[in-house]
Amino acid sequence: MMSDILKPHVKWIEGRCYRVNDAAIDTTTFQEHDLYENDVVHNEVLDEGDDDDFEVIMVDNSRYSTSLHVSKHYVGSIIGKKGAMKMRIERDTKTDIKIPKQGQEGDIVIFGPSEMSVKAARRRINIIVMSSRMKQKSTHFISIPMNSTDIQKRYEEFQASVLRDCPSSRGLDKSLFIKPTKLHLTLGVMCLMDNEERLFASKLLTEAKEKVVMPMLAGHLPLKIRLKGLSYMNDDPSQIDVLYGLVEEEGSARGLIQQLADALVEYFYRAGYMDREYDRDNVKLHVTLINSKYRVHSANSNVDSSAPSARHSRRPRETFDGTEVLKKFTDYDFGVAELTAIHLSQRHSMGSDGYYQPTCVITCH
């Protein structure tokens, strides 16, 4: 199709844009041994600018070198089946790649006859790491807490009203409601496999504060966000997995939260640490209120849904009927929260305040 030619599938790695020539190929589903052959070799750099943010040093008159940290979880993908992937990169770029042996700590070191060859090998490795990263389940997400005292109170009232006024709604029970202290606006998710990656993601968020967040919020602080209205993730209100709340700016420029979310995701996307959700250009802004994955399969629906044993039932996920909830509470007003900080939050890990454990927090004032 003409639209495929005019808007090819691309991936950003370390500030460079790569085009995947076959848009039908899903780069997250390759087996390790054929990832390089089917993906990397068919990518081309769209931006030829020499803007690599890493150091290449001259070892002697005939050799150059650079080093990079790679989580041990991705080393197997770089080596490939029987070492084929590593050898292919070395052959194509005329480099020698030194990878720490299993159980050893240290960075990958690349040696080559020129800066260009060393940089080319590093970019190939980064593409493999990025593609491998996108296969992993997310470990962290960028969030804006939406758990002000006002919102928590109104949310608890909403929960009580729903359970009281919608008794005939199939599959709806108390265990599906998120805890009030955990209410948040999700901006984007990512997989961070070790401390080095967590430090780098924290650095990215800190940089984004100065380059993206504060310039965008200038003249709009304090920014107040109203949580009002309901929506759901699928097309059938009688078969819902996630019911979420909508957000809007309170007395500020309309669309500012959307612009901020999109800009942050783009910043992490260009660094190779985050993918666009379903390749959408815009973040789907949502504050999860009810989620069927939290269901407690017990005769007693009042079991504490935060209990680890309750959260990991092996039964198939069961949807709930939200038709009546949407009919009665579609414009429910949960109140206002002030944007004071943006978090790099850890999934499945809670802090002492009941909110997600932060890896990094940037203030917005």
PDB file of N, CA, C and O in Angstrom, residues 217-279:
ATOM      1  N   LEU A 217       5.330  22.921  30.694  1.00  0.00           N
ATOM      2  CA  LEU A 217       4.441  23.333  31.783  1.00  0.00           C
ATOM      3  C   LEU A 217       4.581  24.811  32.135  1.00  0.00           C
ATOM      4  O   LEU A 217       3.809  25.323  32.948  1.00  0.00           O
ATOM      5  N   ALA A 218       5.551  25.477  31.548  1.00  0.00           N
ATOM      6  CA  ALA A 218       5.790  26.893  31.868  1.00  0.00           C
ATOM      7  C   ALA A 218       4.522  27.713  31.639  1.00  0.00           C
ATOM      8  O   ALA A 218       3.894  27.647  30.589  1.00  0.00           O
ATOM      9  N   GLY A 219       4.140  28.455  32.663  1.00  0.00           N
ATOM     10  CA  GLY A 219       2.943  29.282  32.585  1.00  0.00           C
ATOM     11  C   GLY A 219       1.663  28.560  32.949  1.00  0.00           C
ATOM     12  O   GLY A 219       0.586  29.160  32.950  1.00  0.00           O
ATOM     13  N   HIS A 220       1.754  27.262  33.253  1.00  0.00           N
ATOM     14  CA  HIS A 220       0.560  26.474  33.585  1.00  0.00           C
ATOM     15  C   HIS A 220       0.629  25.857  34.976  1.00  0.00           C
ATOM     16  O   HIS A 220      -0.216  25.028  35.317  1.00  0.00           O
ATOM     17  N   LEU A 221       1.626  26.230  35.756  1.00  0.00           N
ATOM     18  CA  LEU A 221       1.758  25.670  37.103  1.00  0.00           C
ATOM     19  C   LEU A 221       1.124  26.574  38.146  1.00  0.00           C
ATOM     20  O   LEU A 221       1.193  27.801  38.028  1.00  0.00           O
ATOM     21  N   PRO A 222       0.517  26.025  39.191  1.00  0.00           N
ATOM     22  CA  PRO A 222       0.340  24.590  39.405  1.00  0.00           C
ATOM     23  C   PRO A 222      -0.730  24.018  38.471  1.00  0.00           C
ATOM     24  O   PRO A 222      -1.802  24.598  38.317  1.00  0.00           O
ATOM     25  N   LEU A 223      -0.408  22.872  37.857  1.00  0.00           N
ATOM     26  CA  LEU A 223      -1.338  22.222  36.934  1.00  0.00           C
ATOM     27  C   LEU A 223      -2.231  21.271  37.719  1.00  0.00           C
ATOM     28  O   LEU A 223      -1.755  20.354  38.388  1.00  0.00           O
ATOM     29  N   LYS A 224      -3.536  21.487  37.616  1.00  0.00           N
ATOM     30  CA  LYS A 224      -4.498  20.625  38.303  1.00  0.00           C
ATOM     31  C   LYS A 224      -5.187  19.716  37.287  1.00  0.00           C
ATOM     32  O   LYS A 224      -5.588  20.172  36.208  1.00  0.00           O
ATOM     33  N   ILE A 225      -5.297  18.453  37.651  1.00  0.00           N
ATOM     34  CA  ILE A 225      -5.878  17.449  36.760  1.00  0.00           C
ATOM     35  C   ILE A 225      -7.150  16.896  37.387  1.00  0.00           C
ATOM     36  O   ILE A 225      -7.129  16.413  38.520  1.00  0.00           O
ATOM     37  N   ARG A 226      -8.235  16.996  36.655  1.00  0.00           N
ATOM     38  CA  ARG A 226      -9.505  16.461  37.146  1.00  0.00           C
ATOM     39  C   ARG A 226      -9.723  15.060  36.595  1.00  0.00           C
ATOM     40  O   ARG A 226      -9.556  14.816  35.401  1.00  0.00           O
ATOM     41  N   LEU A 227     -10.089  14.150  37.478  1.00  0.00           N
ATOM     42  CA  LEU A 227     -10.428  12.772  37.104  1.00  0.00           C
ATOM     43  C   LEU A 227     -11.947  12.690  37.030  1.00  0.00           C
ATOM     44  O   LEU A 227     -12.627  12.720  38.054  1.00  0.00           O
ATOM     45  N   LYS A 228     -12.459  12.601  35.803  1.00  0.00           N
ATOM     46  CA  LYS A 228     -13.914  12.642  35.635  1.00  0.00           C
ATOM     47  C   LYS A 228     -14.323  11.832  34.410  1.00  0.00           C
ATOM     48  O   LYS A 228     -13.759  11.984  33.326  1.00  0.00           O
ATOM     49  N   GLY A 229     -15.318  10.978  34.596  1.00  0.00           N
ATOM     50  CA  GLY A 229     -15.849  10.191  33.498  1.00  0.00           C
ATOM     51  C   GLY A 229     -15.228   8.810  33.422  1.00  0.00           C
ATOM     52  O   GLY A 229     -14.128   8.578  33.916  1.00  0.00           O
ATOM     53  N   LEU A 230     -15.951   7.882  32.793  1.00  0.00           N
ATOM     54  CA  LEU A 230     -15.522   6.490  32.701  1.00  0.00           C
ATOM     55  C   LEU A 230     -15.408   6.054  31.244  1.00  0.00           C
ATOM     56  O   LEU A 230     -16.127   6.554  30.371  1.00  0.00           O
ATOM     57  N   SER A 231     -14.508   5.113  30.999  1.00  0.00           N
ATOM     58  CA  SER A 231     -14.413   4.472  29.695  1.00  0.00           C
ATOM     59  C   SER A 231     -13.825   3.075  29.909  1.00  0.00           C
ATOM     60  O   SER A 231     -13.514   2.699  31.042  1.00  0.00           O
ATOM     61  N   TYR A 232     -13.654   2.323  28.832  1.00  0.00           N
ATOM     62  CA  TYR A 232     -13.175   0.952  28.959  1.00  0.00           C
ATOM     63  C   TYR A 232     -12.318   0.601  27.749  1.00  0.00           C
ATOM     64  O   TYR A 232     -12.352   1.274  26.722  1.00  0.00           O
ATOM     65  N   MET A 233     -11.516  -0.469  27.876  1.00  0.00           N
ATOM     66  CA  MET A 233     -10.477  -0.760  26.899  1.00  0.00           C
ATOM     67  C   MET A 233     -10.957  -1.510  25.654  1.00  0.00           C
ATOM     68  O   MET A 233     -10.297  -1.484  24.633  1.00  0.00           O
ATOM     69  N   ASN A 234     -12.068  -2.218  25.734  1.00  0.00           N
ATOM     70  CA  ASN A 234     -12.515  -3.000  24.584  1.00  0.00           C
ATOM     71  C   ASN A 234     -13.803  -2.417  24.003  1.00  0.00           C
ATOM     72  O   ASN A 234     -14.237  -1.335  24.410  1.00  0.00           O
ATOM     73  N   ASP A 235     -14.396  -3.109  23.036  1.00  0.00           N
ATOM     74  CA  ASP A 235     -15.562  -2.574  22.321  1.00  0.00           C
ATOM     75  C   ASP A 235     -16.902  -3.020  22.888  1.00  0.00           C
ATOM     76  O   ASP A 235     -17.940  -2.520  22.462  1.00  0.00           O
ATOM     77  N   ASP A 236     -16.893  -3.947  23.831  1.00  0.00           N
ATOM     78  CA  ASP A 236     -18.148  -4.509  24.344  1.00  0.00           C
ATOM     79  C   ASP A 236     -18.271  -4.209  25.834  1.00  0.00           C
ATOM     80  O   ASP A 236     -17.538  -4.764  26.650  1.00  0.00           O
ATOM     81  N   PRO A 237     -19.193  -3.330  26.225  1.00  0.00           N
ATOM     82  CA  PRO A 237     -19.327  -2.968  27.642  1.00  0.00           C
ATOM     83  C   PRO A 237     -19.767  -4.126  28.533  1.00  0.00           C
ATOM     84  O   PRO A 237     -19.651  -4.030  29.753  1.00  0.00           O
ATOM     85  N   SER A 238     -20.246  -5.208  27.927  1.00  0.00           N
ATOM     86  CA  SER A 238     -20.650  -6.360  28.735  1.00  0.00           C
ATOM     87  C   SER A 238     -19.497  -7.345  28.940  1.00  0.00           C
ATOM     88  O   SER A 238     -19.644  -8.336  29.648  1.00  0.00           O
ATOM     89  N   GLN A 239     -18.345  -7.055  28.303  1.00  0.00           N
ATOM     90  CA  GLN A 239     -17.172  -7.930  28.402  1.00  0.00           C
ATOM     91  C   GLN A 239     -15.934  -7.080  28.674  1.00  0.00           C
ATOM     92  O   GLN A 239     -15.033  -6.971  27.843  1.00  0.00           O
ATOM     93  N   ILE A 240     -15.875  -6.468  29.855  1.00  0.00           N
ATOM     94  CA  ILE A 240     -14.795  -5.527  30.170  1.00  0.00           C
ATOM     95  C   ILE A 240     -13.713  -6.189  31.012  1.00  0.00           C
ATOM     96  O   ILE A 240     -14.005  -6.940  31.936  1.00  0.00           O
ATOM     97  N   ASP A 241     -12.462  -5.888  30.678  1.00  0.00           N
ATOM     98  CA  ASP A 241     -11.329  -6.267  31.520  1.00  0.00           C
ATOM     99  C   ASP A 241     -10.853  -5.076  32.349  1.00  0.00           C
ATOM    100  O   ASP A 241     -10.517  -5.217  33.519  1.00  0.00           O
ATOM    101  N   VAL A 242     -10.801  -3.905  31.724  1.00  0.00           N
ATOM    102  CA  VAL A 242     -10.313  -2.706  32.415  1.00  0.00           C
ATOM    103  C   VAL A 242     -11.295  -1.559  32.236  1.00  0.00           C
ATOM    104  O   VAL A 242     -11.602  -1.153  31.111  1.00  0.00           O
ATOM    105  N   LEU A 243     -11.776  -1.034  33.347  1.00  0.00           N
ATOM    106  CA  LEU A 243     -12.592   0.181  33.366  1.00  0.00           C
ATOM    107  C   LEU A 243     -11.704   1.291  33.919  1.00  0.00           C
ATOM    108  O   LEU A 243     -11.074   1.116  34.963  1.00  0.00           O
ATOM    109  N   TYR A 244     -11.635   2.409  33.212  1.00  0.00           N
ATOM    110  CA  TYR A 244     -10.715   3.463  33.648  1.00  0.00           C
ATOM    111  C   TYR A 244     -11.379   4.826  33.672  1.00  0.00           C
ATOM    112  O   TYR A 244     -12.438   5.043  33.069  1.00  0.00           O
ATOM    113  N   GLY A 245     -10.734   5.738  34.388  1.00  0.00           N
ATOM    114  CA  GLY A 245     -11.217   7.102  34.489  1.00  0.00           C
ATOM    115  C   GLY A 245     -10.512   8.004  33.490  1.00  0.00           C
ATOM    116  O   GLY A 245      -9.349   7.773  33.124  1.00  0.00           O
ATOM    117  N   LEU A 246     -11.200   9.029  33.040  1.00  0.00           N
ATOM    118  CA  LEU A 246     -10.667   9.999  32.089  1.00  0.00           C
ATOM    119  C   LEU A 246     -10.107  11.210  32.822  1.00  0.00           C
ATOM    120  O   LEU A 246     -10.520  11.517  33.944  1.00  0.00           O
ATOM    121  N   VAL A 247      -9.167  11.901  32.196  1.00  0.00           N
ATOM    122  CA  VAL A 247      -8.563  13.070  32.832  1.00  0.00           C
ATOM    123  C   VAL A 247      -8.698  14.292  31.934  1.00  0.00           C
ATOM    124  O   VAL A 247      -8.779  14.180  30.707  1.00  0.00           O
ATOM    125  N   GLU A 248      -8.742  15.445  32.577  1.00  0.00           N
ATOM    126  CA  GLU A 248      -8.793  16.708  31.840  1.00  0.00           C
ATOM    127  C   GLU A 248      -8.120  17.788  32.669  1.00  0.00           C
ATOM    128  O   GLU A 248      -8.074  17.712  33.904  1.00  0.00           O
ATOM    129  N   GLU A 249      -7.597  18.790  31.986  1.00  0.00           N
ATOM    130  CA  GLU A 249      -6.959  19.895  32.686  1.00  0.00           C
ATOM    131  C   GLU A 249      -8.012  20.745  33.388  1.00  0.00           C
ATOM    132  O   GLU A 249      -9.111  20.949  32.870  1.00  0.00           O
ATOM    133  N   GLU A 250      -7.665  21.221  34.557  1.00  0.00           N
ATOM    134  CA  GLU A 250      -8.564  22.073  35.325  1.00  0.00           C
ATOM    135  C   GLU A 250      -8.066  23.509  35.227  1.00  0.00           C
ATOM    136  O   GLU A 250      -7.044  23.879  35.801  1.00  0.00           O
ATOM    137  N   GLY A 251      -8.785  24.313  34.452  1.00  0.00           N
ATOM    138  CA  GLY A 251      -8.416  25.717  34.325  1.00  0.00           C
ATOM    139  C   GLY A 251      -7.093  25.928  33.640  1.00  0.00           C
ATOM    140  O   GLY A 251      -6.354  26.849  33.965  1.00  0.00           O
ATOM    141  N   SER A 252      -6.743  25.080  32.687  1.00  0.00           N
ATOM    142  CA  SER A 252      -5.475  25.233  31.983  1.00  0.00           C
ATOM    143  C   SER A 252      -5.689  24.916  30.512  1.00  0.00           C
ATOM    144  O   SER A 252      -6.788  24.560  30.093  1.00  0.00           O
ATOM    145  N   ALA A 253      -4.633  25.042  29.735  1.00  0.00           N
ATOM    146  CA  ALA A 253      -4.728  24.791  28.294  1.00  0.00           C
ATOM    147  C   ALA A 253      -5.164  23.358  28.032  1.00  0.00           C
ATOM    148  O   ALA A 253      -4.531  22.416  28.498  1.00  0.00           O
ATOM    149  N   ARG A 254      -6.209  23.209  27.244  1.00  0.00           N
ATOM    150  CA  ARG A 254      -6.712  21.874  26.943  1.00  0.00           C
ATOM    151  C   ARG A 254      -5.694  21.106  26.105  1.00  0.00           C
ATOM    152  O   ARG A 254      -5.052  21.646  25.219  1.00  0.00           O
ATOM    153  N   GLY A 255      -5.555  19.819  26.410  1.00  0.00           N
ATOM    154  CA  GLY A 255      -4.629  18.979  25.651  1.00  0.00           C
ATOM    155  C   GLY A 255      -3.215  18.972  26.171  1.00  0.00           C
ATOM    156  O   GLY A 255      -2.355  18.265  25.622  1.00  0.00           O
ATOM    157  N   LEU A 256      -2.936  19.713  27.239  1.00  0.00           N
ATOM    158  CA  LEU A 256      -1.566  19.818  27.747  1.00  0.00           C
ATOM    159  C   LEU A 256      -1.066  18.482  28.307  1.00  0.00           C
ATOM    160  O   LEU A 256       0.085  18.102  28.089  1.00  0.00           O
ATOM    161  N   ILE A 257      -1.931  17.751  29.010  1.00  0.00           N
ATOM    162  CA  ILE A 257      -1.524  16.462  29.580  1.00  0.00           C
ATOM    163  C   ILE A 257      -1.202  15.484  28.462  1.00  0.00           C
ATOM    164  O   ILE A 257      -0.219  14.735  28.535  1.00  0.00           O
ATOM    165  N   GLN A 258      -2.003  15.481  27.414  1.00  0.00           N
ATOM    166  CA  GLN A 258      -1.749  14.606  26.267  1.00  0.00           C
ATOM    167  C   GLN A 258      -0.414  14.948  25.616  1.00  0.00           C
ATOM    168  O   GLN A 258       0.381  14.062  25.287  1.00  0.00           O
ATOM    169  N   GLN A 259      -0.156  16.233  25.428  1.00  0.00           N
ATOM    170  CA  GLN A 259       1.109  16.666  24.833  1.00  0.00           C
ATOM    171  C   GLN A 259       2.293  16.243  25.689  1.00  0.00           C
ATOM    172  O   GLN A 259       3.329  15.793  25.178  1.00  0.00           O
ATOM    173  N   LEU A 260       2.147  16.377  26.998  1.00  0.00           N
ATOM    174  CA  LEU A 260       3.211  16.005  27.921  1.00  0.00           C
ATOM    175  C   LEU A 260       3.480  14.503  27.870  1.00  0.00           C
ATOM    176  O   LEU A 260       4.642  14.068  27.791  1.00  0.00           O
ATOM    177  N   ALA A 261       2.423  13.709  27.899  1.00  0.00           N
ATOM    178  CA  ALA A 261       2.571  12.253  27.845  1.00  0.00           C
ATOM    179  C   ALA A 261       3.231  11.819  26.538  1.00  0.00           C
ATOM    180  O   ALA A 261       4.156  10.991  26.536  1.00  0.00           O
ATOM    181  N   ASP A 262       2.767  12.367  25.425  1.00  0.00           N
ATOM    182  CA  ASP A 262       3.328  11.997  24.125  1.00  0.00           C
ATOM    183  C   ASP A 262       4.805  12.366  24.032  1.00  0.00           C
ATOM    184  O   ASP A 262       5.621  11.603  23.502  1.00  0.00           O
ATOM    185  N   ALA A 263       5.160  13.535  24.568  1.00  0.00           N
ATOM    186  CA  ALA A 263       6.545  14.000  24.501  1.00  0.00           C
ATOM    187  C   ALA A 263       7.473  13.124  25.349  1.00  0.00           C
ATOM    188  O   ALA A 263       8.603  12.829  24.948  1.00  0.00           O
ATOM    189  N   LEU A 264       7.000  12.696  26.521  1.00  0.00           N
ATOM    190  CA  LEU A 264       7.817  11.838  27.380  1.00  0.00           C
ATOM    191  C   LEU A 264       8.032  10.464  26.751  1.00  0.00           C
ATOM    192  O   LEU A 264       9.150   9.926  26.772  1.00  0.00           O
ATOM    193  N   VAL A 265       6.970   9.894  26.202  1.00  0.00           N
ATOM    194  CA  VAL A 265       7.112   8.597  25.540  1.00  0.00           C
ATOM    195  C   VAL A 265       8.067   8.710  24.354  1.00  0.00           C
ATOM    196  O   VAL A 265       8.921   7.845  24.129  1.00  0.00           O
ATOM    197  N   GLU A 266       7.957   9.790  23.599  1.00  0.00           N
ATOM    198  CA  GLU A 266       8.850  10.000  22.453  1.00  0.00           C
ATOM    199  C   GLU A 266      10.301  10.102  22.901  1.00  0.00           C
ATOM    200  O   GLU A 266      11.212   9.576  22.246  1.00  0.00           O
ATOM    201  N   TYR A 267      10.531  10.741  24.045  1.00  0.00           N
ATOM    202  CA  TYR A 267      11.892  10.909  24.563  1.00  0.00           C
ATOM    203  C   TYR A 267      12.507   9.549  24.894  1.00  0.00           C
ATOM    204  O   TYR A 267      13.654   9.265  24.553  1.00  0.00           O
ATOM    205  N   PHE A 268      11.742   8.690  25.545  1.00  0.00           N
ATOM    206  CA  PHE A 268      12.236   7.352  25.897  1.00  0.00           C
ATOM    207  C   PHE A 268      12.290   6.443  24.666  1.00  0.00           C
ATOM    208  O   PHE A 268      13.166   5.584  24.563  1.00  0.00           O
ATOM    209  N   TYR A 269      11.373   6.633  23.752  1.00  0.00           N
ATOM    210  CA  TYR A 269      11.335   5.851  22.510  1.00  0.00           C
ATOM    211  C   TYR A 269      12.595   6.087  21.685  1.00  0.00           C
ATOM    212  O   TYR A 269      13.212   5.149  21.177  1.00  0.00           O
ATOM    213  N   ARG A 270      13.007   7.330  21.572  1.00  0.00           N
ATOM    214  CA  ARG A 270      14.198   7.668  20.795  1.00  0.00           C
ATOM    215  C   ARG A 270      15.478   7.150  21.446  1.00  0.00           C
ATOM    216  O   ARG A 270      16.498   6.983  20.775  1.00  0.00           O
ATOM    217  N   ALA A 271      15.421   6.898  22.748  1.00  0.00           N
ATOM    218  CA  ALA A 271      16.574   6.331  23.448  1.00  0.00           C
ATOM    219  C   ALA A 271      16.582   4.807  23.384  1.00  0.00           C
ATOM    220  O   ALA A 271      17.522   4.170  23.866  1.00  0.00           O
ATOM    221  N   GLY A 272      15.525   4.210  22.805  1.00  0.00           N
ATOM    222  CA  GLY A 272      15.448   2.762  22.685  1.00  0.00           C
ATOM    223  C   GLY A 272      14.959   2.059  23.936  1.00  0.00           C
ATOM    224  O   GLY A 272      15.085   0.838  24.057  1.00  0.00           O
ATOM    225  N   TYR A 273      14.355   2.814  24.870  1.00  0.00           N
ATOM    226  CA  TYR A 273      13.924   2.223  26.135  1.00  0.00           C
ATOM    227  C   TYR A 273      12.418   2.045  26.234  1.00  0.00           C
ATOM    228  O   TYR A 273      11.931   1.476  27.201  1.00  0.00           O
ATOM    229  N   MET A 274      11.688   2.523  25.274  1.00  0.00           N
ATOM    230  CA  MET A 274      10.235   2.402  25.324  1.00  0.00           C
ATOM    231  C   MET A 274       9.708   2.289  23.904  1.00  0.00           C
ATOM    232  O   MET A 274      10.269   2.899  22.980  1.00  0.00           O
ATOM    233  N   ASP A 275       8.652   1.504  23.723  1.00  0.00           N
ATOM    234  CA  ASP A 275       8.023   1.397  22.412  1.00  0.00           C
ATOM    235  C   ASP A 275       6.694   2.129  22.458  1.00  0.00           C
ATOM    236  O   ASP A 275       6.099   2.298  23.520  1.00  0.00           O
ATOM    237  N   ARG A 276       6.236   2.561  21.300  1.00  0.00           N
ATOM    238  CA  ARG A 276       4.911   3.159  21.241  1.00  0.00           C
ATOM    239  C   ARG A 276       3.872   2.062  21.384  1.00  0.00           C
ATOM    240  O   ARG A 276       3.980   1.014  20.744  1.00  0.00           O
ATOM    241  N   GLU A 277       2.859   2.300  22.210  1.00  0.00           N
ATOM    242  CA  GLU A 277       1.810   1.307  22.428  1.00  0.00           C
ATOM    243  C   GLU A 277       1.031   1.081  21.144  1.00  0.00           C
ATOM    244  O   GLU A 277       0.405   2.004  20.616  1.00  0.00           O
ATOM    245  N   TYR A 278       1.099  -0.146  20.629  1.00  0.00           N
ATOM    246  CA  TYR A 278       0.412  -0.505  19.383  1.00  0.00           C
ATOM    247  C   TYR A 278       0.784   0.443  18.241  1.00  0.00           C
ATOM    248  O   TYR A 278       0.013   0.677  17.325  1.00  0.00           O
ATOM    249  N   ASP A 279       2.017   1.025  18.328  1.00  0.00           N
ATOM    250  CA  ASP A 279       2.509   1.962  17.315  1.00  0.00           C
ATOM    251  C   ASP A 279       1.599   3.185  17.151  1.00  0.00           C
ATOM    252  O   ASP A 279       1.529   3.797  16.088  1.00  0.00           O
TER     253      ASP A 279
END
